[in-house]
mmCIF file of C-alpha atoms in Angstrom:
data_model
loop_
_atom_site.group_PDB
_atom_site.id
_atom_site.type_symbol
_atom_site.label_atom_id
_atom_site.label_comp_id
_atom_site.label_asym_id
_atom_site.label_seq_id
_atom_site.Cartn_x
_atom_site.Cartn_y
_atom_site.Cartn_z
ATOM 1 C CA MET K 1 0.009 -0.018 -0.004
ATOM 2 C CA SER K 2 1.264 3.425 -0.823
ATOM 3 C CA ASP K 3 0.517 6.945 -2.083
ATOM 4 C CA PHE K 4 2.719 6.462 -5.133
ATOM 5 C CA GLY K 5 -0.116 6.661 -7.653
ATOM 6 C CA LEU K 6 -0.265 4.784 -10.856
ATOM 7 C CA GLY K 7 1.105 7.350 -13.369
ATOM 8 C CA ASN K 8 4.796 6.558 -12.834
ATOM 9 C CA GLU K 9 7.160 3.611 -12.592
ATOM 10 C CA TRP K 10 7.400 3.454 -8.831
ATOM 11 C CA VAL K 11 4.951 0.655 -8.113
ATOM 12 C CA GLY K 12 6.500 -1.418 -10.890
ATOM 13 C CA ILE K 13 10.003 -0.949 -9.535
ATOM 14 C CA CYS K 14 8.847 -2.082 -6.058
ATOM 15 C CA HIS K 15 7.205 -5.174 -7.583
ATOM 16 C CA SER K 16 10.415 -6.010 -9.371
ATOM 17 C CA VAL K 17 12.495 -5.767 -6.264
ATOM 18 C CA LEU K 18 10.055 -7.843 -4.237
ATOM 19 C CA ALA K 19 9.825 -10.524 -6.955
ATOM 20 C CA SER K 20 13.582 -10.736 -7.438
ATOM 21 C CA ILE K 21 14.160 -11.565 -3.768
ATOM 22 C CA SER K 22 11.052 -13.703 -2.983
ATOM 23 C CA PRO K 23 9.662 -14.902 -6.319
ATOM 24 C CA GLN K 24 7.437 -17.526 -4.635
ATOM 25 C CA SER K 25 5.448 -14.811 -2.696
ATOM 26 C CA PRO K 26 2.307 -13.523 -4.332
ATOM 27 C CA ILE K 27 2.000 -9.683 -4.180
ATOM 28 C CA VAL K 28 -1.371 -8.125 -3.377
ATOM 29 C CA ASP K 29 -1.781 -4.411 -4.014
ATOM 30 C CA LEU K 30 -4.273 -2.988 -1.464
ATOM 31 C CA THR K 31 -4.006 0.457 -3.157
ATOM 32 C CA HIS K 32 -1.449 2.888 -4.380
ATOM 33 C CA LEU K 33 -3.934 5.713 -4.407
ATOM 34 C CA ILE K 34 -3.819 6.928 -0.792
ATOM 35 C CA ARG K 35 -4.099 10.693 -1.038
ATOM 36 C CA PRO K 36 -0.568 12.054 -1.250
ATOM 37 C CA LEU K 37 1.225 12.359 2.088
ATOM 38 C CA GLU K 38 -1.894 11.594 4.198
ATOM 39 C CA VAL K 39 -0.489 9.195 6.824
ATOM 40 C CA GLN K 40 -3.721 8.916 8.805
ATOM 41 C CA SER K 41 -5.670 7.883 5.701
ATOM 42 C CA GLY K 42 -3.096 5.143 4.990
ATOM 43 C CA ALA K 43 -3.098 4.095 8.596
ATOM 44 C CA LEU K 44 -6.843 3.685 8.622
ATOM 45 C CA LEU K 45 -6.900 1.701 5.460
ATOM 46 C CA LEU K 46 -4.209 -0.655 6.699
ATOM 47 C CA ALA K 47 -6.010 -1.207 9.990
ATOM 48 C CA ASP K 48 -9.388 -1.751 8.229
ATOM 49 C CA SER K 49 -7.755 -4.295 5.828
ATOM 50 C CA MET K 50 -6.251 -6.525 8.606
ATOM 51 C CA PRO K 51 -9.238 -8.815 8.989
ATOM 52 C CA TYR K 52 -8.842 -9.780 5.257
ATOM 53 C CA ILE K 53 -5.102 -10.169 5.108
ATOM 54 C CA ALA K 54 -3.515 -13.651 5.527
ATOM 55 C CA GLU K 55 -1.932 -14.220 8.995
ATOM 56 C CA ASP K 56 1.400 -15.121 7.462
ATOM 57 C CA ALA K 57 1.529 -11.952 5.334
ATOM 58 C CA VAL K 58 4.156 -9.301 5.181
ATOM 59 C CA VAL K 59 2.407 -5.930 4.972
ATOM 60 C CA LEU K 60 4.447 -3.162 3.335
ATOM 61 C CA GLY K 61 3.096 0.429 3.650
ATOM 62 C CA VAL K 62 4.701 3.551 2.196
ATOM 63 C CA VAL K 63 3.232 6.998 2.937
ATOM 64 C CA ASP K 64 6.214 8.969 3.999
ATOM 65 C CA PRO K 65 6.089 12.803 3.982
ATOM 66 C CA ASN K 66 9.519 12.907 5.701
ATOM 67 C CA VAL K 67 11.126 10.344 3.417
ATOM 68 C CA GLY K 68 14.738 9.772 4.470
ATOM 69 C CA LYS K 69 14.248 11.338 7.908
ATOM 70 C CA ASP K 70 12.020 8.867 9.782
ATOM 71 C CA ARG K 71 13.550 5.534 10.682
ATOM 72 C CA GLU K 72 12.351 2.492 8.749
ATOM 73 C CA VAL K 73 11.027 -0.370 10.780
ATOM 74 C CA ALA K 74 9.778 -3.971 10.568
ATOM 75 C CA ILE K 75 7.421 -5.209 13.180
ATOM 76 C CA ALA K 76 6.231 -8.657 14.163
ATOM 77 C CA THR K 77 2.573 -8.652 15.439
ATOM 78 C CA ALA K 78 0.789 -11.024 17.737
ATOM 79 C CA SER K 79 -1.356 -12.208 14.779
ATOM 80 C CA GLY K 80 1.696 -13.547 12.902
ATOM 81 C CA ARG K 81 1.741 -10.762 10.330
ATOM 82 C CA PHE K 82 4.755 -8.598 9.762
ATOM 83 C CA LEU K 83 4.422 -4.879 9.098
ATOM 84 C CA VAL K 84 7.132 -2.881 7.276
ATOM 85 C CA GLY K 85 7.183 0.803 6.659
ATOM 86 C CA PRO K 86 8.391 4.254 7.958
ATOM 87 C CA ASP K 87 8.078 4.850 11.684
ATOM 88 C CA ASN K 88 5.692 7.739 11.321
ATOM 89 C CA GLY K 89 2.421 6.258 12.713
ATOM 90 C CA LEU K 90 1.415 4.688 9.393
ATOM 91 C CA LEU K 91 1.681 1.142 10.820
ATOM 92 C CA SER K 92 0.270 1.909 14.307
ATOM 93 C CA LEU K 93 -3.448 1.334 13.790
ATOM 94 C CA ALA K 94 -2.623 -1.859 11.816
ATOM 95 C CA TRP K 95 -0.477 -3.362 14.631
ATOM 96 C CA ALA K 96 -3.248 -2.594 17.047
ATOM 97 C CA ALA K 97 -5.657 -4.346 14.778
ATOM 98 C CA ALA K 98 -3.288 -7.302 14.436
ATOM 99 C CA GLY K 99 -3.058 -7.909 18.175
ATOM 100 C CA GLY K 100 -0.227 -5.585 19.117
ATOM 101 C CA VAL K 101 3.539 -5.504 18.691
ATOM 102 C CA GLU K 102 5.516 -8.632 19.568
ATOM 103 C CA SER K 103 8.891 -7.222 18.578
ATOM 104 C CA ALA K 104 10.369 -4.652 16.249
ATOM 105 C CA VAL K 105 13.637 -3.703 14.536
ATOM 106 C CA GLU K 106 15.093 -0.789 12.652
ATOM 107 C CA ILE K 107 15.923 -1.779 9.068
ATOM 108 C CA THR K 108 19.641 -1.135 8.791
ATOM 109 C CA SER K 109 21.418 -4.432 7.999
ATOM 110 C CA GLU K 110 23.966 -4.118 5.132
ATOM 111 C CA ASP K 111 22.969 -7.670 4.215
ATOM 112 C CA VAL K 112 19.508 -6.506 3.384
ATOM 113 C CA VAL K 113 19.441 -2.806 2.371
ATOM 114 C CA ARG K 114 21.250 -1.139 -0.446
ATOM 115 C CA PRO K 115 22.467 2.454 -0.507
ATOM 116 C CA PRO K 116 19.431 4.363 -1.858
ATOM 117 C CA ARG K 117 19.923 5.662 -5.425
ATOM 118 C CA ALA K 118 17.971 8.681 -4.227
ATOM 119 C CA GLU K 119 17.014 9.681 -0.723
ATOM 120 C CA SER K 120 13.656 10.903 -2.097
ATOM 121 C CA PHE K 121 12.779 7.294 -3.192
ATOM 122 C CA ARG K 122 14.118 4.907 -0.691
ATOM 123 C CA ALA K 123 11.563 2.140 -0.843
ATOM 124 C CA PRO K 124 13.145 -0.053 -3.508
ATOM 125 C CA ASP K 125 16.462 -0.156 -1.659
ATOM 126 C CA THR K 126 15.300 -0.416 1.949
ATOM 127 C CA LEU K 127 11.688 -1.204 2.603
ATOM 128 C CA CYS K 128 11.130 -3.588 -0.310
ATOM 129 C CA PRO K 129 14.246 -5.699 0.387
ATOM 130 C CA ALA K 130 13.266 -5.988 4.010
ATOM 131 C CA ALA K 131 9.742 -7.040 3.270
ATOM 132 C CA ALA K 132 10.807 -9.500 0.675
ATOM 133 C CA GLN K 133 13.448 -11.097 2.935
ATOM 134 C CA LEU K 134 10.844 -11.604 5.590
ATOM 135 C CA ALA K 135 8.520 -13.228 3.057
ATOM 136 C CA ALA K 136 11.371 -15.497 2.013
ATOM 137 C CA GLY K 137 11.815 -16.669 5.614
ATOM 138 C CA MET K 138 14.534 -14.363 7.044
ATOM 139 C CA GLU K 139 14.333 -13.897 10.771
ATOM 140 C CA LEU K 140 13.207 -10.421 11.917
ATOM 141 C CA GLY K 141 16.380 -9.841 13.994
ATOM 142 C CA ARG K 142 18.606 -10.100 10.915
ATOM 143 C CA LEU K 143 17.126 -6.895 9.467
ATOM 144 C CA GLY K 144 18.691 -4.600 12.124
ATOM 145 C CA PRO K 145 18.842 -3.750 15.851
ATOM 146 C CA ALA K 146 15.821 -4.200 18.152
ATOM 147 C CA VAL K 147 13.486 -1.259 18.744
ATOM 148 C CA ASP K 148 11.601 -0.740 21.970
ATOM 149 C CA ALA K 149 7.931 -1.044 21.098
ATOM 150 C CA GLY K 150 7.144 1.919 23.323
ATOM 151 C CA SER K 151 9.262 4.130 21.133
ATOM 152 C CA LEU K 152 7.353 3.419 17.917
ATOM 153 C CA THR K 153 5.343 6.382 16.653
ATOM 154 C CA ALA K 154 1.647 5.798 17.172
ATOM 155 C CA LEU K 155 -1.306 7.778 15.841
ATOM 156 C CA ALA K 156 -3.900 8.931 18.316
ATOM 157 C CA LEU K 157 -7.271 9.356 16.650
ATOM 158 C CA ALA K 158 -9.367 12.145 18.088
ATOM 159 C CA GLU K 159 -12.181 10.987 20.434
ATOM 160 C CA PRO K 160 -15.627 12.452 19.914
ATOM 161 C CA GLU K 161 -17.119 14.666 22.639
ATOM 162 C CA VAL K 162 -20.375 13.195 23.841
ATOM 163 C CA SER K 163 -22.944 15.012 25.837
ATOM 164 C CA ASP K 164 -26.692 14.565 26.472
ATOM 165 C CA GLY K 165 -28.301 14.891 23.049
ATOM 166 C CA GLU K 166 -25.269 15.873 21.100
ATOM 167 C CA ILE K 167 -21.960 14.482 19.762
ATOM 168 C CA ARG K 168 -19.096 16.559 18.463
ATOM 169 C CA GLY K 169 -17.195 14.368 16.055
ATOM 170 C CA GLU K 170 -14.411 14.809 13.624
ATOM 171 C CA VAL K 171 -13.964 13.781 9.965
ATOM 172 C CA LEU K 172 -11.485 10.949 9.749
ATOM 173 C CA ASP K 173 -11.543 10.209 6.087
ATOM 174 C CA PHE K 174 -13.733 9.988 2.947
ATOM 175 C CA ASN K 175 -13.859 7.829 -0.129
ATOM 176 C CA ARG K 176 -14.160 8.373 -3.799
ATOM 177 C CA PHE K 177 -18.016 8.234 -3.654
ATOM 178 C CA GLY K 178 -18.074 11.224 -1.263
ATOM 179 C CA ASN K 179 -19.014 9.215 1.781
ATOM 180 C CA ILE K 180 -17.658 10.823 4.973
ATOM 181 C CA GLN K 181 -16.152 8.693 7.758
ATOM 182 C CA LEU K 182 -16.475 10.109 11.275
ATOM 183 C CA ASN K 183 -14.694 9.170 14.544
ATOM 184 C CA VAL K 184 -18.043 8.165 15.921
ATOM 185 C CA ARG K 185 -19.179 4.710 16.942
ATOM 186 C CA GLU K 186 -22.685 3.343 17.585
ATOM 187 C CA ALA K 187 -21.847 3.321 21.284
ATOM 188 C CA ASP K 188 -21.290 7.053 21.206
ATOM 189 C CA LEU K 189 -24.838 7.543 19.869
ATOM 190 C CA MET K 190 -26.105 5.403 22.774
ATOM 191 C CA ARG K 191 -24.189 7.531 25.296
ATOM 192 C CA ALA K 192 -25.673 10.672 23.855
ATOM 193 C CA GLY K 193 -29.169 9.275 24.120
ATOM 194 C CA LEU K 194 -29.499 9.141 20.338
ATOM 195 C CA GLY K 195 -29.398 5.413 19.789
ATOM 196 C CA ASP K 196 -33.036 5.058 18.933
ATOM 197 C CA VAL K 197 -33.315 8.307 16.893
ATOM 198 C CA SER K 198 -34.278 7.697 13.313
ATOM 199 C CA CYS K 199 -33.225 11.079 11.895
ATOM 200 C CA LEU K 200 -30.239 13.170 12.926
ATOM 201 C CA THR K 201 -29.191 16.716 12.307
ATOM 202 C CA ILE K 202 -25.646 17.031 10.978
ATOM 203 C CA LYS K 203 -24.068 20.403 11.407
ATOM 204 C CA ALA K 204 -20.687 21.656 10.118
ATOM 205 C CA VAL K 205 -19.135 25.088 9.851
ATOM 206 C CA SER K 206 -19.805 25.078 6.109
ATOM 207 C CA ALA K 207 -23.341 23.530 5.944
ATOM 208 C CA SER K 208 -25.904 21.385 7.656
ATOM 209 C CA ALA K 209 -28.288 18.583 6.721
ATOM 210 C CA GLU K 210 -30.984 16.285 8.035
ATOM 211 C CA ALA K 211 -29.875 12.705 7.745
ATOM 212 C CA ARG K 212 -32.005 9.608 8.129
ATOM 213 C CA ARG K 213 -30.591 6.459 9.721
ATOM 214 C CA GLY K 214 -30.108 3.412 7.417
ATOM 215 C CA SER K 215 -28.033 0.277 7.019
ATOM 216 C CA THR K 216 -27.007 0.393 3.385
ATOM 217 C CA TYR K 217 -26.633 2.900 0.556
ATOM 218 C CA ALA K 218 -29.764 1.758 -1.182
ATOM 219 C CA ASP K 219 -31.894 2.912 1.841
ATOM 220 C CA PHE K 220 -31.556 6.575 0.597
ATOM 221 C CA ALA K 221 -33.258 8.302 -2.313
ATOM 222 C CA PRO K 222 -31.090 10.233 -4.731
ATOM 223 C CA GLY K 223 -29.630 13.258 -3.060
ATOM 224 C CA GLU K 224 -30.955 12.331 0.394
ATOM 225 C CA TYR K 225 -28.579 12.538 3.295
ATOM 226 C CA GLY K 226 -28.185 9.465 5.445
ATOM 227 C CA VAL K 227 -26.181 8.032 8.307
ATOM 228 C CA LEU K 228 -25.055 4.402 8.665
ATOM 229 C CA PHE K 229 -22.236 2.451 10.302
ATOM 230 C CA ASP K 230 -19.697 0.832 7.941
ATOM 231 C CA GLU K 231 -18.146 -2.587 8.167
ATOM 232 C CA ARG K 232 -15.364 -1.051 10.428
ATOM 233 C CA GLY K 233 -17.903 0.361 12.923
ATOM 234 C CA TRP K 234 -17.358 4.034 11.970
ATOM 235 C CA MET K 235 -20.306 6.372 11.441
ATOM 236 C CA GLU K 236 -20.581 7.330 7.806
ATOM 237 C CA ILE K 237 -22.443 10.303 6.380
ATOM 238 C CA VAL K 238 -23.688 9.382 2.923
ATOM 239 C CA ARG K 239 -25.960 10.762 0.260
ATOM 240 C CA GLY K 240 -28.207 8.856 -2.110
ATOM 241 C CA ASN K 241 -26.516 8.072 -5.390
ATOM 242 C CA PRO K 242 -25.275 9.875 -7.403
ATOM 243 C CA GLU K 243 -24.774 12.823 -5.054
ATOM 244 C CA SER K 244 -21.803 13.296 -2.776
ATOM 245 C CA ALA K 245 -22.135 14.075 0.992
ATOM 246 C CA LEU K 246 -18.544 15.383 0.942
ATOM 247 C CA GLU K 247 -19.306 18.023 -1.646
ATOM 248 C CA GLY K 248 -22.649 18.853 -0.234
ATOM 249 C CA LEU K 249 -21.335 19.564 3.234
ATOM 250 C CA GLY K 250 -17.894 20.948 2.167
ATOM 251 C CA LEU K 251 -15.996 18.764 4.605
ATOM 252 C CA SER K 252 -12.306 17.524 4.769
ATOM 253 C CA PRO K 253 -10.410 15.342 7.181
ATOM 254 C CA GLY K 254 -10.094 17.115 10.566
ATOM 255 C CA HIS K 255 -13.224 19.198 10.199
ATOM 256 C CA LEU K 256 -15.687 19.130 13.149
ATOM 257 C CA VAL K 257 -19.254 17.850 12.854
ATOM 258 C CA TRP K 258 -22.037 18.242 15.388
ATOM 259 C CA ILE K 259 -24.707 15.479 15.594
ATOM 260 C CA SER K 260 -28.017 15.852 17.435
ATOM 261 C CA ARG K 261 -31.658 14.856 17.259
ATOM 262 C CA SER K 262 -33.498 16.106 14.179
ATOM 263 C CA ARG K 263 -36.697 18.138 14.602
ATOM 264 C CA MET K 264 -38.018 16.742 11.342
ATOM 265 C CA PRO K 265 -40.751 14.161 11.705
#
């Protein structure tokens, strides 16, 4: 997974390095279209993908705004999966979803990495060889010195503020259909006394809407705002196809949203 995009040779180069070291290992591309430099978006996607990823997999993630500055790490998780990537928080939600960190190393071994041809594109010479060597059976400790798990960079997602009748949430992410992911769980609705409310008022600085509760996208008429909980348990603000909730409300990651009981019947 990366933010490399598909309009250049970078993904193909990484595939070539991986295949040259561990040709027996299938390569699965989760995506290379993470929005550029958005570490939290990549971290959420990795964590959300964990239930579908084989337990003997090596997961390589590259979203690296500080390329060449953050240390590069490989992590063994309690689930049996390995995670490889920059130590900038990108892997942190995934290791939590994979049962936690068992052990970790900094990738420095001269037997594994090659001097990068360019510090601005290190993945083919550092992260890819490390991931491929793990896939080929190399022991984690041979990649470099041990790292204290407590020193690994971890993302802290903002918690919603819950009061009687209202939740102040934050936009975590959005998808290409314009559906908005909030840091709100169904339990938060219950704590706010909104668990049995069929229609909610969604307010943002830029706009507001009345949103009916539903369970799938087909529950909403074209252009109608709706609220549902996705397969990951996050509240999602949607709009009946082909309209976009993101465009309609003018929201972006980090924006605040207030949720309360609607006065509409």
